[in-house]
PDB file of C-alpha atoms in Angstrom:
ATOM      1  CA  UNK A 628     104.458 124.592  99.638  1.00  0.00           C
ATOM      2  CA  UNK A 629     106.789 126.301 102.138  1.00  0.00           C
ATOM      3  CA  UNK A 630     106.442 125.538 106.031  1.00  0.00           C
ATOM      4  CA  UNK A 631     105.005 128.821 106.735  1.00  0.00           C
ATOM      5  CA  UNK A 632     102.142 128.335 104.016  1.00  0.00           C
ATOM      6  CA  UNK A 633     101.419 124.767 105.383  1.00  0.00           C
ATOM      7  CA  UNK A 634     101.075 125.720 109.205  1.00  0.00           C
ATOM      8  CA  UNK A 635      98.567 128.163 107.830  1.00  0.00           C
ATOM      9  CA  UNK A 636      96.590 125.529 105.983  1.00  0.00           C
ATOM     10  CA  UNK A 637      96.562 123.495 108.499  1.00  0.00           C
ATOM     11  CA  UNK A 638      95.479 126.716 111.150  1.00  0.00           C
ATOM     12  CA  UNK A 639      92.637 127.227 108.451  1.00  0.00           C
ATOM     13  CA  UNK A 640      91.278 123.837 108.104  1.00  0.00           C
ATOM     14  CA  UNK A 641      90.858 123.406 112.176  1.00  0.00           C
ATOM     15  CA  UNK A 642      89.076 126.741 112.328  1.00  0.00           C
ATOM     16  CA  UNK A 643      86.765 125.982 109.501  1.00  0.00           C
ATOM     17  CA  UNK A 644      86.071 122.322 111.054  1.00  0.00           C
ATOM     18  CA  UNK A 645      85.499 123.900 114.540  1.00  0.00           C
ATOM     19  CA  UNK A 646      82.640 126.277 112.597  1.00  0.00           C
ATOM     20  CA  UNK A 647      81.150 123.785 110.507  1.00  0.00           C
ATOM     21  CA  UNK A 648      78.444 123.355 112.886  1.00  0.00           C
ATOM     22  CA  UNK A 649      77.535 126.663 113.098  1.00  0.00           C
ATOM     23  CA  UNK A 650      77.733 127.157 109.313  1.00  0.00           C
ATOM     24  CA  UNK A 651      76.559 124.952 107.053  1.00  0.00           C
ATOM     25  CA  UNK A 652      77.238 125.524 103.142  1.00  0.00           C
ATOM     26  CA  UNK A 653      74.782 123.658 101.018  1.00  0.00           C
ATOM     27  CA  UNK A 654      76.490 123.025  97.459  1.00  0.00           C
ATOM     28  CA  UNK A 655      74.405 123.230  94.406  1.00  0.00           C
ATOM     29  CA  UNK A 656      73.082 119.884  93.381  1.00  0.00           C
ATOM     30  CA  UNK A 657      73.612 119.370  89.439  1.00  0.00           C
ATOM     31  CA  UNK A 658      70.706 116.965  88.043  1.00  0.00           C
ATOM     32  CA  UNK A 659      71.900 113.591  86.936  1.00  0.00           C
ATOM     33  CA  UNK A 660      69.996 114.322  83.183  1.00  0.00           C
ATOM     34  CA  UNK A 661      71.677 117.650  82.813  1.00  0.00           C
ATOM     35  CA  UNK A 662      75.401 116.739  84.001  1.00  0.00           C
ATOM     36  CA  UNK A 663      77.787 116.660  81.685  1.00  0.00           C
ATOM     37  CA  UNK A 664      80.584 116.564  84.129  1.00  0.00           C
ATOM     38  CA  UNK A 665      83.375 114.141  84.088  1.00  0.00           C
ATOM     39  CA  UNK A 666      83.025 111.145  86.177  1.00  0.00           C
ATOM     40  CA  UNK A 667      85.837 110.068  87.900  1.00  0.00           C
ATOM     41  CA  UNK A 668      88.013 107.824  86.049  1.00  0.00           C
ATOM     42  CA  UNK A 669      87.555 103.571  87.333  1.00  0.00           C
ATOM     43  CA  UNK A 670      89.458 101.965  90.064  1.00  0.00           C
ATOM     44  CA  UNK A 671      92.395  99.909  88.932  1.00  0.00           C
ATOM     45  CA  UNK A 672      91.936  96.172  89.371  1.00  0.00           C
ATOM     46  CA  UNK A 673      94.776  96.161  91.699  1.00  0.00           C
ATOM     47  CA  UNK A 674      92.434  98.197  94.507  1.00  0.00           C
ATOM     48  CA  UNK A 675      90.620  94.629  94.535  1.00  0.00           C
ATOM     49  CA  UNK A 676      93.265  92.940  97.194  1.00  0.00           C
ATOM     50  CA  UNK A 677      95.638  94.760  98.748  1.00  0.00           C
ATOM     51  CA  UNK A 678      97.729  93.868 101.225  1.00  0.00           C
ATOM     52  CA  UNK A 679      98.097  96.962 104.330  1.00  0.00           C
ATOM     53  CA  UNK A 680     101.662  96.993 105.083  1.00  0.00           C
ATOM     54  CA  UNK A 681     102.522 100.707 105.793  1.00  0.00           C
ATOM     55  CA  UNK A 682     102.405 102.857 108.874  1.00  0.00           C
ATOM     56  CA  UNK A 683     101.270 105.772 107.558  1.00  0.00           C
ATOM     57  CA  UNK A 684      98.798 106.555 104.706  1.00  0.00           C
ATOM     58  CA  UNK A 685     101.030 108.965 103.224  1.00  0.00           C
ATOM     59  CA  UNK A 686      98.521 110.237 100.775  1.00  0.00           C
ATOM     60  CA  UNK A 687      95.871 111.469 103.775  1.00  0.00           C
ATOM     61  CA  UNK A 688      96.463 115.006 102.988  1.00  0.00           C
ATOM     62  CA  UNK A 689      95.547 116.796  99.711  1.00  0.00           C
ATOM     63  CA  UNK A 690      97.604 120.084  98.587  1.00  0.00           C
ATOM     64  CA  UNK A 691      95.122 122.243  96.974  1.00  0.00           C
ATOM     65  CA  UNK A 692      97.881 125.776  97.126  1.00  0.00           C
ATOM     66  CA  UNK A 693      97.145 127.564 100.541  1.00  0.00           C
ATOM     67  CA  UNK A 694      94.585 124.703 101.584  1.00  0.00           C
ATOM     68  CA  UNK A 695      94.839 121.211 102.240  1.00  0.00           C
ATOM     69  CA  UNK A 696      91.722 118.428 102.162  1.00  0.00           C
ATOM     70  CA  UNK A 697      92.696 115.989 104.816  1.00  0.00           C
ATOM     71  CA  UNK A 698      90.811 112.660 103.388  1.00  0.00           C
ATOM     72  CA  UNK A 699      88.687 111.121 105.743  1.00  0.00           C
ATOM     73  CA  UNK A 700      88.466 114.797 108.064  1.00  0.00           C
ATOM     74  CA  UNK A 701      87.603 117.548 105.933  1.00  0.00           C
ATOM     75  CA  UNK A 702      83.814 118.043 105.437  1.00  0.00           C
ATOM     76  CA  UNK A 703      82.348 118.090 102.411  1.00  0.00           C
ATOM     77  CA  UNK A 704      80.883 121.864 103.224  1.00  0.00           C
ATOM     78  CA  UNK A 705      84.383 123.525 104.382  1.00  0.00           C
ATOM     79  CA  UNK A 706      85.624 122.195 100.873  1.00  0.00           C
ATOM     80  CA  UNK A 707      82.906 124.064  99.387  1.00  0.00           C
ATOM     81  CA  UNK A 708      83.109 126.763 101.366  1.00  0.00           C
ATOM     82  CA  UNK A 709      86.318 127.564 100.468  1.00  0.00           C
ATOM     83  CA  UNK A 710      86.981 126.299  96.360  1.00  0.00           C
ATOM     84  CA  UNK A 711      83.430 126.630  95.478  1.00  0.00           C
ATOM     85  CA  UNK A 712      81.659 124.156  92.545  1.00  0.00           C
ATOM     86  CA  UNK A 713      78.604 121.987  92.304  1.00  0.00           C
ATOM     87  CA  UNK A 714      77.819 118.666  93.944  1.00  0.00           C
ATOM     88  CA  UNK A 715      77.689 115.601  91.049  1.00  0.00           C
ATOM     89  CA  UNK A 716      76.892 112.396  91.336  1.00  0.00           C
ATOM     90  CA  UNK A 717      78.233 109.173  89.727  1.00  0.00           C
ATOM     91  CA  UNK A 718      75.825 106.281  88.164  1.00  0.00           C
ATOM     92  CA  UNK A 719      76.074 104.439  91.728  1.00  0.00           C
ATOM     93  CA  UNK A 720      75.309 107.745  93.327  1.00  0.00           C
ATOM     94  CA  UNK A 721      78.425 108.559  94.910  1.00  0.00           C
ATOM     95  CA  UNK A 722      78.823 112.154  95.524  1.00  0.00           C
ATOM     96  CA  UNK A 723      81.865 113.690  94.271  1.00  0.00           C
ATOM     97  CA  UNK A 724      82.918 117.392  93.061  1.00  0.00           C
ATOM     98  CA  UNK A 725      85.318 117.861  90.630  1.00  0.00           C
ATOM     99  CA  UNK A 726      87.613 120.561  89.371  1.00  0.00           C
ATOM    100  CA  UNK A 727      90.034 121.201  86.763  1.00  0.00           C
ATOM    101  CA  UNK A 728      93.813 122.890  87.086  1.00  0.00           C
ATOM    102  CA  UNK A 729      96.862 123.599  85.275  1.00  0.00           C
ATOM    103  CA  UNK A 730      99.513 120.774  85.121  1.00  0.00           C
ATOM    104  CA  UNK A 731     103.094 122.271  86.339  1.00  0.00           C
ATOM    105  CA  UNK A 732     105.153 122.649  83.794  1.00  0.00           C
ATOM    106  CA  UNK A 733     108.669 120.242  83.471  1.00  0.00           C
ATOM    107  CA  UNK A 734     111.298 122.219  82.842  1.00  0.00           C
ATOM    108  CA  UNK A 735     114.382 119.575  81.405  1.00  0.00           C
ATOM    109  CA  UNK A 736     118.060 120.708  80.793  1.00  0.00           C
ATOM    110  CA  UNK A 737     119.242 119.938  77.103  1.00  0.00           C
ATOM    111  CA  UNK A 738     123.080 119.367  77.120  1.00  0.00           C
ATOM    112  CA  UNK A 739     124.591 121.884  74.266  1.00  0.00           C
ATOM    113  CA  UNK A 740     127.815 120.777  71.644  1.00  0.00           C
ATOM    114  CA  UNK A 741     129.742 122.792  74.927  1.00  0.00           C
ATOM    115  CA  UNK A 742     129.690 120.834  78.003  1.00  0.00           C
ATOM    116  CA  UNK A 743     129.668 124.735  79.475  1.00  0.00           C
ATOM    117  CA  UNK A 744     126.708 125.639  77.970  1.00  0.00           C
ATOM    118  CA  UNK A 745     123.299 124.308  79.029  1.00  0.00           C
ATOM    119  CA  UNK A 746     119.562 125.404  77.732  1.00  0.00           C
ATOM    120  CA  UNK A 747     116.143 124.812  78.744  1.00  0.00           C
ATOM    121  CA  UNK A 748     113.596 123.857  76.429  1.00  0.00           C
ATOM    122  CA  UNK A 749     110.880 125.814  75.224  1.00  0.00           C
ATOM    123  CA  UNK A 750     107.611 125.368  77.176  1.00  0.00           C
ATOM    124  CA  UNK A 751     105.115 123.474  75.618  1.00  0.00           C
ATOM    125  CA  UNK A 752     101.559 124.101  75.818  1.00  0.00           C
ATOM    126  CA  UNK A 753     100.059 123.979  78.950  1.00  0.00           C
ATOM    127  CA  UNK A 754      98.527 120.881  79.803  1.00  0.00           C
ATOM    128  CA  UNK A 755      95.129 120.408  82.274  1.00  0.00           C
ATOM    129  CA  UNK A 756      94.417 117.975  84.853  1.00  0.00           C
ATOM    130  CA  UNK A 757      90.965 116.994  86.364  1.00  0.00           C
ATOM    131  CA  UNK A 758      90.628 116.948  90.705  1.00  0.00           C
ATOM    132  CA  UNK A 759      87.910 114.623  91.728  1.00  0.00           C
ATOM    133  CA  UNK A 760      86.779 114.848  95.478  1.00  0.00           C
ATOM    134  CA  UNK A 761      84.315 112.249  96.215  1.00  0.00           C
ATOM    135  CA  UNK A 762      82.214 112.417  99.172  1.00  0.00           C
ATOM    136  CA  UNK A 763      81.861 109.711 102.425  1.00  0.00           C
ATOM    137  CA  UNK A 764      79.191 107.960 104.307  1.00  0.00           C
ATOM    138  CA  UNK A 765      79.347 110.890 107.322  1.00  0.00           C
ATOM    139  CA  UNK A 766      79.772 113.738 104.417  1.00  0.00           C
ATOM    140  CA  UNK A 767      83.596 113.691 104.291  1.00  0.00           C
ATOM    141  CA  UNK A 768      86.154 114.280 101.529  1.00  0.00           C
ATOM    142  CA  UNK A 769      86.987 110.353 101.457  1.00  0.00           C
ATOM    143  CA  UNK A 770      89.167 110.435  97.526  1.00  0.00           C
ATOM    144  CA  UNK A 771      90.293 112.089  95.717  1.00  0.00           C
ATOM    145  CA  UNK A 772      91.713 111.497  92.040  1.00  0.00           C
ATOM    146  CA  UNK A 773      94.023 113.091  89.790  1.00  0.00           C
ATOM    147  CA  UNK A 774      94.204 112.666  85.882  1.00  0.00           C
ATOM    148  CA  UNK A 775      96.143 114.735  83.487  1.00  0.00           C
ATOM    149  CA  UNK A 776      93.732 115.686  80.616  1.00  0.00           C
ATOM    150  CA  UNK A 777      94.697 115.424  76.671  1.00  0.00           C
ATOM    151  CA  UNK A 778      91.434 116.938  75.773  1.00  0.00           C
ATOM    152  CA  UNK A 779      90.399 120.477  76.955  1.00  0.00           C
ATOM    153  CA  UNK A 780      86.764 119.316  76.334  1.00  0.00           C
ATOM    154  CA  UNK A 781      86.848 116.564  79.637  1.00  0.00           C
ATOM    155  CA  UNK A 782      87.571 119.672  82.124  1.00  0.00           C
ATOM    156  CA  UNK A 783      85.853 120.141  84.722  1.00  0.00           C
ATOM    157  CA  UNK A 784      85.584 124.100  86.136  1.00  0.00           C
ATOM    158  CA  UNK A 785      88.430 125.583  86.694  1.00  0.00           C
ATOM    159  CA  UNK A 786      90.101 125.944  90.808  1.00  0.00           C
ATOM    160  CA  UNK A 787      90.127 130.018  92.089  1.00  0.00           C
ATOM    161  CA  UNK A 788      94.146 130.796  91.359  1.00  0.00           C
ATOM    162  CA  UNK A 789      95.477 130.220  94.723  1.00  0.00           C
ATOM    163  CA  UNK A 790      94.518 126.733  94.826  1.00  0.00           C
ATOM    164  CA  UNK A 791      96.335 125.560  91.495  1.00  0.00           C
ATOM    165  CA  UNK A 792      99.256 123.974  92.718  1.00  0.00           C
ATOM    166  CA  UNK A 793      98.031 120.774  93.536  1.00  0.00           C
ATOM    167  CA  UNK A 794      99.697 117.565  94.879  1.00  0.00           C
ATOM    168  CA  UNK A 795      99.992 114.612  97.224  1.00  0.00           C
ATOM    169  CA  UNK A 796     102.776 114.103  99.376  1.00  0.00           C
ATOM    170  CA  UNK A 797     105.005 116.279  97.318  1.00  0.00           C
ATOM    171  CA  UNK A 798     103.941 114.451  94.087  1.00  0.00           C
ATOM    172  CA  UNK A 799     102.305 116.331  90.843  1.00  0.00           C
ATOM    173  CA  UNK A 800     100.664 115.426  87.922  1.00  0.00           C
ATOM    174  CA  UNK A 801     103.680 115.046  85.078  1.00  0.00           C
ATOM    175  CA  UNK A 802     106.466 114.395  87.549  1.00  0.00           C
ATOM    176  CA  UNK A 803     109.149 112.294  85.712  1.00  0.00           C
ATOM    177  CA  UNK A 804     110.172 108.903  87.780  1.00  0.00           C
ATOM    178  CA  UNK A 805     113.514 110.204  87.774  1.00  0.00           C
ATOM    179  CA  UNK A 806     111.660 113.082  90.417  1.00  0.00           C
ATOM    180  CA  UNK A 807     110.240 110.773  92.107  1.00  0.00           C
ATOM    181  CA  UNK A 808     113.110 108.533  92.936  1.00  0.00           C
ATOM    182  CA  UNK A 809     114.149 112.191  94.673  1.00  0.00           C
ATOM    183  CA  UNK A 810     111.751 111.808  96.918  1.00  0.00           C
ATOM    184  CA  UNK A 811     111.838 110.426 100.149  1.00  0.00           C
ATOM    185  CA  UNK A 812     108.950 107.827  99.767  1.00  0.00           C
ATOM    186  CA  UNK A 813     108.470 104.358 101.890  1.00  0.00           C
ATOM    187  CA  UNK A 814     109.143 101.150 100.502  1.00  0.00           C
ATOM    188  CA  UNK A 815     105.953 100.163  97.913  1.00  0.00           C
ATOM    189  CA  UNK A 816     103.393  97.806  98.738  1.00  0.00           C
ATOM    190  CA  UNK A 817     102.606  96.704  95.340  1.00  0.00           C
ATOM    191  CA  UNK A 818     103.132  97.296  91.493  1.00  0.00           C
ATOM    192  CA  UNK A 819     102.186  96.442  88.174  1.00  0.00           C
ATOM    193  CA  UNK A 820     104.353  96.488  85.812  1.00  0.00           C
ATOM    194  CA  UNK A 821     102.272  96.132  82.799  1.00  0.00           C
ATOM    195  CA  UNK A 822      99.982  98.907  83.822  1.00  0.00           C
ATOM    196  CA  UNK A 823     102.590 100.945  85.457  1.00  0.00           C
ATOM    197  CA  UNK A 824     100.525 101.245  89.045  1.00  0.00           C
ATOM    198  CA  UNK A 825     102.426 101.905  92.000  1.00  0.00           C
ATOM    199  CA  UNK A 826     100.670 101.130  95.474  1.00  0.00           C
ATOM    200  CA  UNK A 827     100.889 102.219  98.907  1.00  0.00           C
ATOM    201  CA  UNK A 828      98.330 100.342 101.265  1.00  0.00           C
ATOM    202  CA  UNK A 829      97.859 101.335 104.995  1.00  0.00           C
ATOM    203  CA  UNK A 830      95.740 100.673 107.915  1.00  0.00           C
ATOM    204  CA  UNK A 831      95.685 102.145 111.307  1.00  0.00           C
ATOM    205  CA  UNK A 832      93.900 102.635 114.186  1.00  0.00           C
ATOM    206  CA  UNK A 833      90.697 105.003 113.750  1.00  0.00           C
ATOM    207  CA  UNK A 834      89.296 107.541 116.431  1.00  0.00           C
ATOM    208  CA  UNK A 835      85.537 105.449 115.853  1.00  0.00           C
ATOM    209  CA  UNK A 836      85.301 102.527 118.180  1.00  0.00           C
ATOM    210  CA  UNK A 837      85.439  99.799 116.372  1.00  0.00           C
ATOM    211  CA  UNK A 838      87.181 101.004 113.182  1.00  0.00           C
ATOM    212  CA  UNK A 839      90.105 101.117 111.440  1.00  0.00           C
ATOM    213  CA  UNK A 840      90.968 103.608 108.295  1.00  0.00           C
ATOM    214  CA  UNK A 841      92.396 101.984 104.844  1.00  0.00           C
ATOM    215  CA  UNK A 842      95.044 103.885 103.118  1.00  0.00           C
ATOM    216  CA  UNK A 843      95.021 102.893  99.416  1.00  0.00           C
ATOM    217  CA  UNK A 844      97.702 105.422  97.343  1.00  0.00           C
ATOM    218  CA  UNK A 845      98.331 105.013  93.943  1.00  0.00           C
ATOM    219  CA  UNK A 846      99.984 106.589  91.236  1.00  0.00           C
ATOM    220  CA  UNK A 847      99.727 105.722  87.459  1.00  0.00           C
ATOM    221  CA  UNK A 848     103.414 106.579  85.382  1.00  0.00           C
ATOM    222  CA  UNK A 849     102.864 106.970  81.694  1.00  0.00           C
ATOM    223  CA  UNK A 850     105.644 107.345  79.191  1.00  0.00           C
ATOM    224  CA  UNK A 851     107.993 107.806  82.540  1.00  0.00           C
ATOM    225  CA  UNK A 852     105.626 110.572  84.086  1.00  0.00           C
ATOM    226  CA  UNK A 853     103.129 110.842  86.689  1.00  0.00           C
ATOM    227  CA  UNK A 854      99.870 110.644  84.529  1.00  0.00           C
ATOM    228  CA  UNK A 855      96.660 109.584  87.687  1.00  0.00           C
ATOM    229  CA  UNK A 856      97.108 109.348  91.317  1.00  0.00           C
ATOM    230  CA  UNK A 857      94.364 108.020  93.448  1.00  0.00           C
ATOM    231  CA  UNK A 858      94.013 108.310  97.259  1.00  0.00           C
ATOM    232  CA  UNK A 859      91.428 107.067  99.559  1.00  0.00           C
ATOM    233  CA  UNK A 860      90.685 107.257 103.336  1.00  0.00           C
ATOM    234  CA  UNK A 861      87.777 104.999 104.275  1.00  0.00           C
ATOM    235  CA  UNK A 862      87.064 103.321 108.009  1.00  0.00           C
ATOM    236  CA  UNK A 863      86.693  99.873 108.095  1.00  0.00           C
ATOM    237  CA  UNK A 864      84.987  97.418 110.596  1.00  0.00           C
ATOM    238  CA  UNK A 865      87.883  96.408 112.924  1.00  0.00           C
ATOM    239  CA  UNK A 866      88.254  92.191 112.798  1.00  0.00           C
TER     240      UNK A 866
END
């Protein structure tokens, strides 16, 4: 997203908080027995312990195309308001909505006999990946999760076009790690190597006396892409 496009989401988001007040959007409530929608996928173990060494949650802020969810700000009713979709809840009954979107395509270079001559690959069919928002105590977008999808049937509804091109701190769905290791990204708290986790674990002062907020940030590399990324913003009793 360009810097002109993000000054904009940013604009929007403040104007929409600053009129959430004066109107409220009720979502439509699906009923447990009738919901067929996919749950958001488990925690990883590794979310059991962490250790908050960061000083910054770099996954607080959402890219959803021309609109950003800022986790642990953004009411639930200005996400509604503006990508539409139905309220679900899990078995605990955690709120959460969820929404399905194209996975950006990974365009590789393939070296020819010719050291002059390059081509692209053709583009494979397009893959799909699921966007779960689940809801706080005080009605804010607290997570969100990101899984890439093998099977078309575990979509959710699809996003409204302009907010397709979705990402965390600059990261996608089906990055490579070679794209990632081109990004600019602070040293990580914690990995697993067997299950290929990467964490990112913050904590910092919170605007509610007597608070802090937990960062957790994760992202899940399969077969040397990006294939889940989890993010939550919670507050947490000060000690």
């Amino acid at each position: 997203m360009n810097f002109k496009k993000r000054i904009f989401s940013i604009f929007c988001a403040a104007v929409f908080s600053a009129s959430a007040a004066a109107q409220t959007v009720v979502p439509k409530v699906v009923p447990p027995n009738n919901d067929k929608t996919p749950a958001p996928f488990s925690y990883p173990a590794d979310l059991a312990s962490p250790t908050f060494d960061q000083q910054e949650n770099i996954g607080s802020y959402l890219q959803l195309g021309v609109f950003d969810v800022i986790l642990g700000q953004t009411p639930l009713s200005i996400a509604i308001h503006v990508l539409g979709g139905e309220l679900h809840f899990t078995q605990d009954k955690t709120p959460f909505l969820c929404y399905s979107a194209p996975v950006p395509e990974i365009k590789q270079k393939v070296k020819a006999k010719k050291k002059s001559e390059e081509k692209e690959e053709e583009p494979q069919e397009p893959f799909f990946q699921n966007i779960w928002l689940t809801v706080g105590s005080r009605g804010e977008i607290s997570e969100v999760r990101l899984q890439k999808l093998n099977d078309p049937a575990q979509m959710c509804p699809l996003l409204p076009e302009a907010y397709r091109e979705v990402s965390i701190y600059g990261i996608f769905i089906n990055e490579t790690s070679k794209q990632l290791k081109s990004l600019i990204l602070p040293e990580i708290s914690a990995e697993n190597e067997e299950t290929q986790w990467k964490y990112w674990f913050s904590l910092l002062p919170s605007d509610r006396p007597g608070y802090n907020v937990a960062g957790l940030f994760g992202i899940k590399l399969d077969n040397d892409t990006v294939d889940q990324i989890i993010s939550v913003s919670i507050p947490l009793k000060a000690q």
